[in-house]
Short mmCIF file of N, CA and C in Angstrom, two decimals:
data_model
loop_
_atom_site.label_atom_id
_atom_site.label_comp_id
_atom_site.label_asym_id
_atom_site.label_seq_id
_atom_site.Cartn_x
_atom_site.Cartn_y
_atom_site.Cartn_z
N MET A 54 63.51 -4.32 -62.16
CA MET A 54 62.70 -3.71 -61.15
C MET A 54 62.09 -2.43 -61.68
N ALA A 55 60.84 -2.18 -61.30
CA ALA A 55 60.14 -0.98 -61.76
C ALA A 55 60.63 0.20 -60.97
N ALA A 56 60.52 1.33 -61.59
CA ALA A 56 60.96 2.55 -60.93
C ALA A 56 60.02 2.89 -59.79
N ALA A 57 60.56 3.31 -58.69
CA ALA A 57 59.76 3.64 -57.50
C ALA A 57 59.13 5.00 -57.66
N ASN A 58 57.91 5.12 -57.22
CA ASN A 58 57.18 6.38 -57.26
C ASN A 58 57.64 7.21 -56.07
N PRO A 59 58.18 8.40 -56.32
CA PRO A 59 58.68 9.19 -55.19
C PRO A 59 57.57 9.74 -54.31
N TRP A 60 56.33 9.82 -54.81
CA TRP A 60 55.22 10.35 -54.02
C TRP A 60 54.51 9.27 -53.22
N ASP A 61 54.73 8.01 -53.46
CA ASP A 61 54.09 6.90 -52.73
C ASP A 61 55.08 6.34 -51.73
N PRO A 62 54.88 6.55 -50.43
CA PRO A 62 55.86 6.08 -49.45
C PRO A 62 55.91 4.57 -49.36
N ALA A 63 54.80 3.86 -49.68
CA ALA A 63 54.81 2.39 -49.59
C ALA A 63 55.69 1.77 -50.66
N SER A 64 55.77 2.42 -51.82
CA SER A 64 56.57 1.86 -52.92
C SER A 64 58.04 2.24 -52.81
N ALA A 65 58.36 3.15 -51.94
CA ALA A 65 59.77 3.57 -51.80
C ALA A 65 60.54 2.54 -50.99
N PRO A 66 61.67 2.00 -51.54
CA PRO A 66 62.43 1.03 -50.76
C PRO A 66 63.19 1.73 -49.64
N ASN A 67 63.17 1.08 -48.45
CA ASN A 67 63.96 1.63 -47.36
C ASN A 67 65.10 0.67 -47.05
N GLY A 68 65.94 1.04 -46.13
CA GLY A 68 67.14 0.24 -45.85
C GLY A 68 66.81 -1.11 -45.27
N ALA A 69 65.87 -1.18 -44.35
CA ALA A 69 65.52 -2.45 -43.72
C ALA A 69 64.90 -3.38 -44.74
N GLY A 70 64.07 -2.84 -45.63
CA GLY A 70 63.44 -3.66 -46.65
C GLY A 70 64.46 -4.23 -47.62
N LEU A 71 65.45 -3.42 -47.98
CA LEU A 71 66.48 -3.89 -48.90
C LEU A 71 67.33 -4.98 -48.27
N VAL A 72 67.65 -4.85 -46.98
CA VAL A 72 68.46 -5.87 -46.29
C VAL A 72 67.68 -7.17 -46.19
N LEU A 73 66.39 -7.09 -45.80
CA LEU A 73 65.57 -8.30 -45.68
C LEU A 73 65.39 -8.97 -47.04
N GLY A 74 65.19 -8.21 -48.05
CA GLY A 74 65.06 -8.76 -49.40
C GLY A 74 66.34 -9.50 -49.82
N HIS A 75 67.51 -8.93 -49.51
CA HIS A 75 68.79 -9.55 -49.83
C HIS A 75 68.97 -10.85 -49.04
N LEU A 76 68.52 -10.88 -47.72
CA LEU A 76 68.65 -12.08 -46.89
C LEU A 76 67.73 -13.19 -47.38
N ILE A 77 66.52 -12.86 -47.80
CA ILE A 77 65.59 -13.87 -48.32
C ILE A 77 66.13 -14.43 -49.62
N ALA A 78 66.69 -13.56 -50.46
CA ALA A 78 67.23 -14.00 -51.75
C ALA A 78 68.42 -14.93 -51.54
N SER A 79 69.23 -14.68 -50.54
CA SER A 79 70.41 -15.52 -50.30
C SER A 79 70.04 -16.81 -49.59
N GLY A 80 68.81 -16.90 -48.99
CA GLY A 80 68.37 -18.11 -48.34
C GLY A 80 68.71 -18.18 -46.87
N MET A 81 69.29 -17.16 -46.33
CA MET A 81 69.62 -17.16 -44.91
C MET A 81 68.35 -17.02 -44.05
N VAL A 82 67.36 -16.35 -44.55
CA VAL A 82 66.10 -16.14 -43.83
C VAL A 82 64.97 -16.55 -44.77
N ASN A 83 64.01 -17.25 -44.22
CA ASN A 83 62.84 -17.58 -45.04
C ASN A 83 61.61 -16.81 -44.54
N GLN A 84 60.48 -16.98 -45.23
CA GLN A 84 59.27 -16.22 -44.91
C GLN A 84 58.69 -16.62 -43.56
N GLU A 85 58.81 -17.90 -43.21
CA GLU A 85 58.28 -18.37 -41.92
C GLU A 85 58.99 -17.68 -40.76
N MET A 86 60.30 -17.51 -40.89
CA MET A 86 61.05 -16.83 -39.83
C MET A 86 60.60 -15.38 -39.70
N LEU A 87 60.33 -14.77 -40.80
CA LEU A 87 59.86 -13.39 -40.75
C LEU A 87 58.46 -13.30 -40.13
N ASN A 88 57.58 -14.27 -40.43
CA ASN A 88 56.23 -14.26 -39.87
C ASN A 88 56.26 -14.46 -38.36
N MET A 89 57.19 -15.29 -37.87
CA MET A 89 57.32 -15.52 -36.43
C MET A 89 57.76 -14.25 -35.72
N SER A 90 58.58 -13.46 -36.38
CA SER A 90 59.07 -12.25 -35.74
C SER A 90 58.02 -11.13 -35.74
N LYS A 91 56.87 -11.32 -36.47
CA LYS A 91 55.83 -10.30 -36.53
C LYS A 91 54.89 -10.33 -35.32
N LYS A 92 55.03 -11.31 -34.43
CA LYS A 92 54.12 -11.42 -33.29
C LYS A 92 54.22 -10.16 -32.45
N THR A 93 53.07 -9.78 -31.90
CA THR A 93 53.05 -8.56 -31.10
C THR A 93 53.72 -8.82 -29.76
N ALA A 94 54.21 -7.78 -29.18
CA ALA A 94 54.90 -7.89 -27.90
C ALA A 94 53.88 -8.20 -26.80
N SER A 95 54.33 -8.84 -25.70
CA SER A 95 53.43 -9.27 -24.64
C SER A 95 52.79 -8.09 -23.91
N CYS A 96 53.46 -6.96 -23.84
CA CYS A 96 52.87 -5.80 -23.15
C CYS A 96 51.64 -5.30 -23.89
N PHE A 97 51.66 -5.38 -25.23
CA PHE A 97 50.50 -4.96 -25.99
C PHE A 97 49.35 -5.96 -25.85
N VAL A 98 49.68 -7.24 -25.66
CA VAL A 98 48.65 -8.25 -25.42
C VAL A 98 47.93 -7.93 -24.11
N ASN A 99 48.68 -7.51 -23.06
CA ASN A 99 48.05 -7.16 -21.79
C ASN A 99 47.13 -5.96 -21.93
N PHE A 100 47.55 -4.98 -22.74
CA PHE A 100 46.69 -3.83 -22.98
C PHE A 100 45.40 -4.26 -23.69
N THR A 101 45.53 -5.18 -24.62
CA THR A 101 44.36 -5.68 -25.33
C THR A 101 43.42 -6.42 -24.37
N ARG A 102 44.01 -7.24 -23.50
CA ARG A 102 43.19 -7.95 -22.52
C ARG A 102 42.50 -6.98 -21.57
N LEU A 103 43.22 -5.97 -21.10
CA LEU A 103 42.60 -4.98 -20.21
C LEU A 103 41.45 -4.26 -20.91
N GLN A 104 41.63 -3.98 -22.18
CA GLN A 104 40.56 -3.33 -22.94
C GLN A 104 39.35 -4.26 -23.06
N GLN A 105 39.59 -5.55 -23.31
CA GLN A 105 38.51 -6.52 -23.40
C GLN A 105 37.79 -6.65 -22.06
N ILE A 106 38.57 -6.69 -20.96
CA ILE A 106 37.96 -6.80 -19.62
C ILE A 106 37.10 -5.58 -19.33
N THR A 107 37.59 -4.40 -19.68
CA THR A 107 36.83 -3.17 -19.47
C THR A 107 35.54 -3.18 -20.28
N ASN A 108 35.63 -3.64 -21.52
CA ASN A 108 34.43 -3.72 -22.36
C ASN A 108 33.42 -4.70 -21.79
N ILE A 109 33.91 -5.85 -21.31
CA ILE A 109 33.01 -6.85 -20.73
C ILE A 109 32.35 -6.32 -19.46
N GLN A 110 33.14 -5.62 -18.62
CA GLN A 110 32.57 -5.05 -17.40
C GLN A 110 31.50 -4.00 -17.72
N ALA A 111 31.76 -3.20 -18.73
CA ALA A 111 30.77 -2.20 -19.14
C ALA A 111 29.50 -2.88 -19.65
N GLU A 112 29.66 -3.96 -20.36
CA GLU A 112 28.51 -4.71 -20.87
C GLU A 112 27.72 -5.34 -19.71
N ILE A 113 28.45 -5.89 -18.72
CA ILE A 113 27.79 -6.48 -17.54
C ILE A 113 27.01 -5.41 -16.79
N TYR A 114 27.62 -4.25 -16.61
CA TYR A 114 26.95 -3.15 -15.92
C TYR A 114 25.69 -2.74 -16.67
N GLN A 115 25.78 -2.68 -17.99
CA GLN A 115 24.61 -2.32 -18.80
C GLN A 115 23.51 -3.37 -18.66
N LYS A 116 23.88 -4.64 -18.67
CA LYS A 116 22.88 -5.71 -18.52
C LYS A 116 22.25 -5.67 -17.14
N ASN A 117 23.05 -5.38 -16.09
CA ASN A 117 22.50 -5.27 -14.74
C ASN A 117 21.49 -4.13 -14.66
N LEU A 118 21.79 -3.02 -15.31
CA LEU A 118 20.83 -1.91 -15.35
C LEU A 118 19.54 -2.32 -16.05
N GLU A 119 19.67 -3.05 -17.14
CA GLU A 119 18.48 -3.52 -17.85
C GLU A 119 17.67 -4.48 -16.99
N ILE A 120 18.36 -5.36 -16.23
CA ILE A 120 17.66 -6.30 -15.34
C ILE A 120 16.92 -5.54 -14.25
N GLU A 121 17.56 -4.54 -13.65
CA GLU A 121 16.89 -3.75 -12.62
C GLU A 121 15.68 -3.03 -13.18
N LEU A 122 15.81 -2.52 -14.39
CA LEU A 122 14.69 -1.85 -15.03
C LEU A 122 13.53 -2.82 -15.27
N LEU A 123 13.85 -4.04 -15.71
CA LEU A 123 12.81 -5.05 -15.93
C LEU A 123 12.15 -5.46 -14.62
N LYS A 124 12.96 -5.59 -13.54
CA LYS A 124 12.38 -5.93 -12.22
C LYS A 124 11.45 -4.83 -11.74
N LEU A 125 11.87 -3.59 -11.90
CA LEU A 125 11.03 -2.46 -11.51
C LEU A 125 9.75 -2.44 -12.32
N GLU A 126 9.88 -2.71 -13.60
CA GLU A 126 8.69 -2.75 -14.46
C GLU A 126 7.76 -3.88 -14.04
N LYS A 127 8.33 -5.02 -13.65
CA LYS A 127 7.51 -6.15 -13.21
C LYS A 127 6.80 -5.81 -11.90
N ASP A 128 7.52 -5.16 -10.97
CA ASP A 128 6.92 -4.83 -9.67
C ASP A 128 5.80 -3.81 -9.81
N THR A 129 5.93 -2.89 -10.73
CA THR A 129 4.92 -1.86 -10.90
C THR A 129 3.93 -2.18 -12.01
N ALA A 130 4.01 -3.36 -12.56
CA ALA A 130 3.14 -3.70 -13.69
C ALA A 130 1.68 -3.72 -13.27
N ASP A 131 1.39 -4.19 -12.04
CA ASP A 131 -0.01 -4.25 -11.62
C ASP A 131 -0.59 -2.85 -11.38
N VAL A 132 0.26 -1.88 -11.09
CA VAL A 132 -0.22 -0.52 -10.86
C VAL A 132 -0.54 0.17 -12.18
N VAL A 133 0.32 -0.04 -13.17
CA VAL A 133 0.15 0.66 -14.43
C VAL A 133 -0.42 -0.23 -15.54
N HIS A 134 -0.80 -1.45 -15.19
CA HIS A 134 -1.36 -2.35 -16.20
C HIS A 134 -2.73 -1.79 -16.63
N PRO A 135 -3.00 -1.80 -17.90
CA PRO A 135 -4.27 -1.24 -18.40
C PRO A 135 -5.51 -1.86 -17.77
N PHE A 136 -5.46 -3.15 -17.45
CA PHE A 136 -6.62 -3.81 -16.84
C PHE A 136 -6.95 -3.19 -15.49
N PHE A 137 -5.92 -3.03 -14.64
CA PHE A 137 -6.13 -2.47 -13.31
C PHE A 137 -6.47 -0.98 -13.40
N LEU A 138 -5.85 -0.29 -14.34
CA LEU A 138 -6.16 1.12 -14.51
C LEU A 138 -7.61 1.30 -14.95
N ALA A 139 -8.09 0.40 -15.80
CA ALA A 139 -9.48 0.49 -16.26
C ALA A 139 -10.44 0.26 -15.10
N GLN A 140 -10.11 -0.71 -14.22
CA GLN A 140 -10.97 -0.96 -13.04
C GLN A 140 -11.00 0.27 -12.14
N LYS A 141 -9.84 0.85 -11.88
CA LYS A 141 -9.78 2.02 -11.01
C LYS A 141 -10.53 3.19 -11.64
N CYS A 142 -10.37 3.35 -12.92
CA CYS A 142 -11.06 4.43 -13.63
C CYS A 142 -12.57 4.24 -13.57
N HIS A 143 -13.03 3.00 -13.73
CA HIS A 143 -14.46 2.71 -13.66
C HIS A 143 -15.00 3.00 -12.26
N THR A 144 -14.26 2.61 -11.22
CA THR A 144 -14.68 2.87 -9.84
C THR A 144 -14.78 4.37 -9.59
N LEU A 145 -13.75 5.10 -10.02
CA LEU A 145 -13.77 6.55 -9.82
C LEU A 145 -14.92 7.21 -10.58
N GLN A 146 -15.20 6.72 -11.77
CA GLN A 146 -16.31 7.29 -12.53
C GLN A 146 -17.65 7.03 -11.86
N SER A 147 -17.83 5.82 -11.31
CA SER A 147 -19.10 5.53 -10.64
C SER A 147 -19.24 6.39 -9.38
N MET A 148 -18.14 6.56 -8.63
CA MET A 148 -18.20 7.43 -7.45
C MET A 148 -18.52 8.87 -7.86
N ASN A 149 -17.90 9.31 -8.93
CA ASN A 149 -18.13 10.67 -9.42
C ASN A 149 -19.59 10.85 -9.84
N ASN A 150 -20.14 9.87 -10.53
CA ASN A 150 -21.55 9.95 -10.94
C ASN A 150 -22.47 10.02 -9.73
N HIS A 151 -22.17 9.22 -8.71
CA HIS A 151 -22.99 9.22 -7.50
C HIS A 151 -22.93 10.58 -6.81
N LEU A 152 -21.70 11.13 -6.69
CA LEU A 152 -21.56 12.44 -6.05
C LEU A 152 -22.25 13.54 -6.86
N GLU A 153 -22.19 13.44 -8.18
CA GLU A 153 -22.90 14.42 -9.01
C GLU A 153 -24.40 14.33 -8.79
N ALA A 154 -24.92 13.11 -8.66
CA ALA A 154 -26.35 12.94 -8.41
C ALA A 154 -26.73 13.52 -7.05
N VAL A 155 -25.88 13.31 -6.05
CA VAL A 155 -26.16 13.87 -4.72
C VAL A 155 -26.15 15.39 -4.78
N LEU A 156 -25.18 15.95 -5.51
CA LEU A 156 -25.12 17.41 -5.61
C LEU A 156 -26.33 17.97 -6.36
N LYS A 157 -26.82 17.24 -7.36
CA LYS A 157 -28.00 17.70 -8.09
C LYS A 157 -29.23 17.67 -7.19
N GLU A 158 -29.30 16.66 -6.32
CA GLU A 158 -30.46 16.50 -5.43
C GLU A 158 -30.24 17.20 -4.09
N LYS A 159 -29.21 18.00 -3.96
CA LYS A 159 -28.87 18.62 -2.68
C LYS A 159 -30.01 19.49 -2.16
N ARG A 160 -30.57 20.30 -3.03
CA ARG A 160 -31.64 21.20 -2.59
C ARG A 160 -32.86 20.41 -2.13
N SER A 161 -33.28 19.41 -2.90
CA SER A 161 -34.47 18.64 -2.50
C SER A 161 -34.19 17.83 -1.23
N LEU A 162 -32.96 17.30 -1.08
CA LEU A 162 -32.62 16.57 0.14
C LEU A 162 -32.65 17.51 1.35
N ARG A 163 -32.11 18.70 1.20
CA ARG A 163 -32.11 19.66 2.30
C ARG A 163 -33.54 20.04 2.68
N GLN A 164 -34.41 20.25 1.70
CA GLN A 164 -35.80 20.59 1.99
C GLN A 164 -36.51 19.44 2.68
N ARG A 165 -36.24 18.21 2.26
CA ARG A 165 -36.87 17.05 2.91
C ARG A 165 -36.41 16.90 4.35
N LEU A 166 -35.13 17.20 4.61
CA LEU A 166 -34.63 17.08 5.98
C LEU A 166 -35.16 18.18 6.88
N LEU A 167 -35.37 19.36 6.32
CA LEU A 167 -35.88 20.47 7.12
C LEU A 167 -37.38 20.39 7.36
N LYS A 168 -38.08 19.67 6.54
CA LYS A 168 -39.53 19.57 6.65
C LYS A 168 -39.89 18.73 7.88
N PRO A 169 -40.76 19.23 8.75
CA PRO A 169 -41.12 18.45 9.94
C PRO A 169 -41.91 17.20 9.56
N MET A 170 -41.63 16.14 10.30
CA MET A 170 -42.25 14.85 9.99
C MET A 170 -43.70 14.77 10.47
N CYS A 171 -44.08 15.60 11.43
CA CYS A 171 -45.42 15.47 12.00
C CYS A 171 -46.52 15.79 10.99
N GLN A 172 -46.21 16.55 9.97
CA GLN A 172 -47.24 16.88 9.00
C GLN A 172 -47.57 15.70 8.10
N GLU A 173 -46.73 14.70 8.09
CA GLU A 173 -46.97 13.56 7.21
C GLU A 173 -47.68 12.41 7.92
N ASN A 174 -47.93 12.55 9.24
CA ASN A 174 -48.57 11.47 9.99
C ASN A 174 -50.07 11.43 9.69
N LEU A 175 -50.61 10.25 9.83
CA LEU A 175 -52.05 10.08 9.61
C LEU A 175 -52.80 10.42 10.91
N PRO A 176 -53.94 11.04 10.81
CA PRO A 176 -54.72 11.32 12.03
C PRO A 176 -55.28 10.03 12.63
N ILE A 177 -55.39 10.00 13.97
CA ILE A 177 -55.91 8.83 14.68
C ILE A 177 -57.22 9.22 15.34
N GLU A 178 -58.18 8.36 15.24
CA GLU A 178 -59.49 8.64 15.84
C GLU A 178 -59.36 8.61 17.35
N ALA A 179 -60.23 9.33 18.03
CA ALA A 179 -60.18 9.48 19.49
C ALA A 179 -60.38 8.16 20.20
N VAL A 180 -61.09 7.25 19.60
CA VAL A 180 -61.36 5.95 20.22
C VAL A 180 -60.06 5.17 20.43
N TYR A 181 -59.10 5.38 19.56
CA TYR A 181 -57.86 4.60 19.61
C TYR A 181 -56.71 5.31 20.34
N HIS A 182 -56.98 6.49 20.92
CA HIS A 182 -55.92 7.24 21.59
C HIS A 182 -55.33 6.47 22.76
N ARG A 183 -56.17 5.80 23.57
CA ARG A 183 -55.64 5.08 24.73
C ARG A 183 -54.74 3.93 24.29
N TYR A 184 -55.07 3.31 23.17
CA TYR A 184 -54.21 2.24 22.67
C TYR A 184 -52.87 2.81 22.16
N MET A 185 -52.96 4.00 21.61
CA MET A 185 -51.73 4.63 21.11
C MET A 185 -50.80 4.99 22.26
N VAL A 186 -51.39 5.44 23.39
CA VAL A 186 -50.57 5.76 24.55
C VAL A 186 -49.86 4.51 25.03
N HIS A 187 -50.63 3.41 25.12
CA HIS A 187 -50.02 2.13 25.54
C HIS A 187 -48.96 1.67 24.52
N LEU A 188 -49.25 1.85 23.26
CA LEU A 188 -48.29 1.46 22.21
C LEU A 188 -47.02 2.30 22.29
N LEU A 189 -47.15 3.60 22.58
CA LEU A 189 -45.97 4.45 22.72
C LEU A 189 -45.14 4.03 23.92
N GLU A 190 -45.82 3.66 25.02
CA GLU A 190 -45.07 3.18 26.19
C GLU A 190 -44.29 1.90 25.84
N LEU A 191 -44.93 1.00 25.13
CA LEU A 191 -44.25 -0.23 24.70
C LEU A 191 -43.09 0.08 23.77
N ALA A 192 -43.29 1.05 22.87
CA ALA A 192 -42.22 1.42 21.93
C ALA A 192 -41.02 2.00 22.67
N VAL A 193 -41.27 2.86 23.66
CA VAL A 193 -40.18 3.45 24.44
C VAL A 193 -39.44 2.36 25.20
N THR A 194 -40.17 1.45 25.82
CA THR A 194 -39.54 0.33 26.54
C THR A 194 -38.72 -0.52 25.59
N PHE A 195 -39.30 -0.80 24.42
CA PHE A 195 -38.58 -1.61 23.43
C PHE A 195 -37.30 -0.92 22.98
N ILE A 196 -37.36 0.38 22.74
CA ILE A 196 -36.17 1.12 22.29
C ILE A 196 -35.10 1.13 23.38
N GLU A 197 -35.53 1.30 24.67
CA GLU A 197 -34.55 1.29 25.76
C GLU A 197 -33.87 -0.07 25.85
N ARG A 198 -34.65 -1.14 25.78
CA ARG A 198 -34.08 -2.49 25.85
C ARG A 198 -33.18 -2.75 24.64
N LEU A 199 -33.61 -2.27 23.47
CA LEU A 199 -32.81 -2.45 22.27
C LEU A 199 -31.46 -1.74 22.41
N GLU A 200 -31.48 -0.53 22.97
CA GLU A 200 -30.23 0.20 23.17
C GLU A 200 -29.31 -0.55 24.13
N THR A 201 -29.86 -1.11 25.23
CA THR A 201 -29.01 -1.86 26.17
C THR A 201 -28.46 -3.11 25.52
N HIS A 202 -29.31 -3.79 24.73
CA HIS A 202 -28.83 -5.00 24.05
C HIS A 202 -27.75 -4.66 23.02
N LEU A 203 -27.95 -3.58 22.28
CA LEU A 203 -26.94 -3.16 21.30
C LEU A 203 -25.64 -2.78 21.98
N GLU A 204 -25.74 -2.10 23.12
CA GLU A 204 -24.53 -1.75 23.87
C GLU A 204 -23.81 -3.00 24.35
N THR A 205 -24.59 -3.99 24.79
CA THR A 205 -23.99 -5.26 25.22
C THR A 205 -23.29 -5.94 24.04
N ILE A 206 -23.92 -5.93 22.89
CA ILE A 206 -23.32 -6.55 21.71
C ILE A 206 -22.05 -5.81 21.30
N ARG A 207 -22.07 -4.48 21.42
CA ARG A 207 -20.87 -3.71 21.08
C ARG A 207 -19.73 -4.01 22.05
N ASN A 208 -20.06 -4.35 23.29
CA ASN A 208 -19.02 -4.60 24.29
C ASN A 208 -18.48 -6.02 24.27
N ILE A 209 -19.11 -6.91 23.52
CA ILE A 209 -18.65 -8.30 23.48
C ILE A 209 -17.21 -8.43 23.00
N PRO A 210 -16.78 -7.73 21.96
CA PRO A 210 -15.37 -7.87 21.55
C PRO A 210 -14.38 -7.39 22.62
N HIS A 211 -14.80 -6.48 23.48
CA HIS A 211 -13.91 -5.93 24.51
C HIS A 211 -14.05 -6.68 25.84
N LEU A 212 -14.87 -7.73 25.87
CA LEU A 212 -15.14 -8.45 27.11
C LEU A 212 -13.88 -9.07 27.71
N ALA A 213 -13.04 -9.68 26.88
CA ALA A 213 -11.83 -10.33 27.39
C ALA A 213 -10.89 -9.30 28.02
N ALA A 214 -10.74 -8.16 27.37
CA ALA A 214 -9.86 -7.12 27.92
C ALA A 214 -10.42 -6.57 29.23
N ASN A 215 -11.74 -6.41 29.31
CA ASN A 215 -12.35 -5.90 30.54
C ASN A 215 -12.21 -6.90 31.68
N LEU A 216 -12.33 -8.20 31.35
CA LEU A 216 -12.16 -9.22 32.39
C LEU A 216 -10.73 -9.22 32.92
N LYS A 217 -9.77 -9.05 32.02
CA LYS A 217 -8.37 -8.98 32.47
C LYS A 217 -8.14 -7.79 33.39
N LYS A 218 -8.83 -6.68 33.12
CA LYS A 218 -8.70 -5.51 33.99
C LYS A 218 -9.37 -5.75 35.35
N MET A 219 -10.45 -6.54 35.35
CA MET A 219 -11.19 -6.75 36.59
C MET A 219 -10.55 -7.80 37.49
N LEU A 220 -9.78 -8.73 36.95
CA LEU A 220 -9.20 -9.79 37.77
C LEU A 220 -8.34 -9.26 38.92
N PRO A 221 -7.47 -8.30 38.71
CA PRO A 221 -6.69 -7.79 39.86
C PRO A 221 -7.57 -7.12 40.91
N LEU A 222 -8.71 -6.55 40.49
CA LEU A 222 -9.59 -5.88 41.44
C LEU A 222 -10.46 -6.85 42.23
N SER A 223 -10.62 -8.07 41.73
CA SER A 223 -11.50 -9.02 42.41
C SER A 223 -10.96 -9.42 43.78
N GLY A 224 -9.66 -9.36 43.98
CA GLY A 224 -9.09 -9.67 45.28
C GLY A 224 -9.39 -8.59 46.31
N HIS A 225 -9.64 -7.38 45.89
CA HIS A 225 -9.92 -6.27 46.79
C HIS A 225 -11.40 -6.18 47.16
N SER A 226 -12.27 -6.86 46.44
CA SER A 226 -13.72 -6.73 46.66
C SER A 226 -14.14 -7.16 48.06
N PRO A 227 -13.70 -8.30 48.60
CA PRO A 227 -14.16 -8.68 49.96
C PRO A 227 -13.73 -7.66 51.02
N THR A 228 -12.55 -7.11 50.88
CA THR A 228 -12.11 -6.13 51.88
C THR A 228 -12.94 -4.85 51.76
N LEU A 229 -13.25 -4.44 50.53
CA LEU A 229 -14.08 -3.25 50.36
C LEU A 229 -15.49 -3.49 50.90
N PHE A 230 -16.00 -4.69 50.68
CA PHE A 230 -17.33 -5.03 51.20
C PHE A 230 -17.32 -5.00 52.71
N ALA A 231 -16.28 -5.54 53.33
CA ALA A 231 -16.20 -5.55 54.80
C ALA A 231 -16.11 -4.14 55.35
N VAL A 232 -15.32 -3.29 54.71
CA VAL A 232 -15.19 -1.90 55.18
C VAL A 232 -16.52 -1.17 55.03
N THR A 233 -17.20 -1.36 53.91
CA THR A 233 -18.49 -0.71 53.70
C THR A 233 -19.50 -1.20 54.72
N HIS A 234 -19.52 -2.51 54.99
CA HIS A 234 -20.45 -3.06 55.97
C HIS A 234 -20.16 -2.51 57.36
N HIS A 235 -18.87 -2.42 57.68
CA HIS A 235 -18.48 -1.88 59.00
C HIS A 235 -18.90 -0.42 59.13
N LEU A 236 -18.71 0.36 58.08
CA LEU A 236 -19.13 1.76 58.13
C LEU A 236 -20.64 1.87 58.23
N ALA A 237 -21.35 1.01 57.50
CA ALA A 237 -22.81 1.03 57.57
C ALA A 237 -23.28 0.69 58.98
N GLN A 238 -22.68 -0.30 59.62
CA GLN A 238 -23.03 -0.68 60.99
C GLN A 238 -22.71 0.46 61.96
N GLY A 239 -21.56 1.07 61.74
CA GLY A 239 -21.16 2.19 62.62
C GLY A 239 -22.09 3.38 62.45
N GLY A 240 -22.50 3.67 61.23
CA GLY A 240 -23.38 4.80 60.97
C GLY A 240 -24.77 4.56 61.49
N SER A 241 -25.29 3.30 61.41
CA SER A 241 -26.64 3.04 61.88
C SER A 241 -26.68 3.00 63.39
N SER A 242 -25.60 2.59 64.03
CA SER A 242 -25.57 2.56 65.51
C SER A 242 -25.44 3.97 66.08
N SER A 243 -24.80 4.86 65.34
CA SER A 243 -24.65 6.23 65.87
C SER A 243 -25.88 7.07 65.57
N GLY A 244 -26.78 6.57 64.77
CA GLY A 244 -28.01 7.30 64.51
C GLY A 244 -27.87 8.33 63.40
N VAL A 245 -26.79 8.28 62.64
CA VAL A 245 -26.64 9.23 61.55
C VAL A 245 -27.64 8.94 60.45
N TRP A 246 -27.84 7.65 60.13
CA TRP A 246 -28.81 7.29 59.11
C TRP A 246 -30.12 6.91 59.76
N ARG A 247 -31.18 7.41 59.22
CA ARG A 247 -32.50 7.10 59.78
C ARG A 247 -33.35 6.48 58.69
N GLN A 248 -34.13 5.54 59.09
CA GLN A 248 -35.03 4.90 58.11
C GLN A 248 -36.39 5.55 58.23
N ASN A 249 -37.03 5.81 57.12
CA ASN A 249 -38.36 6.42 57.14
C ASN A 249 -39.42 5.37 57.04
#
């Protein structure tokens, strides 16, 4: 046997090693029996399993966070997608250009609005004045009728709601008519109202 190095603890023989070496040499114990006795204790196996479970749970949590991040990215992709951003940017630029043009023309627009329109009319010969008067009367009538027709058209969407409001009142109309007629008869018989 080689001399043991006193500074190397692995090469130093200890009591347990000497006893096991003597038992193997005598044949009472073989290497397989020693390998079977090297198995780790069951309590350490449970610690290993708990560590594996903790690692797996941490990995699952990390993957869930990544999935949530991907879902959020998918939901907001249309907002931050370059295609949609380019469209929005183009729209804003066109609006900005239009507003800049309006601001540049602000002075001329203000002057045009303040300028009276009568100075731009063409003179009419005296022979045609009576026709112009008639034409103005027709124009006024046309504008009045147009306004009533436009008001009627504006009220068409609200017609159903107005009819629903009027239905409860329709039952009261005959009684109101009778009371008004009775008052009118009473007033004309007493001489309060006079016809000219």
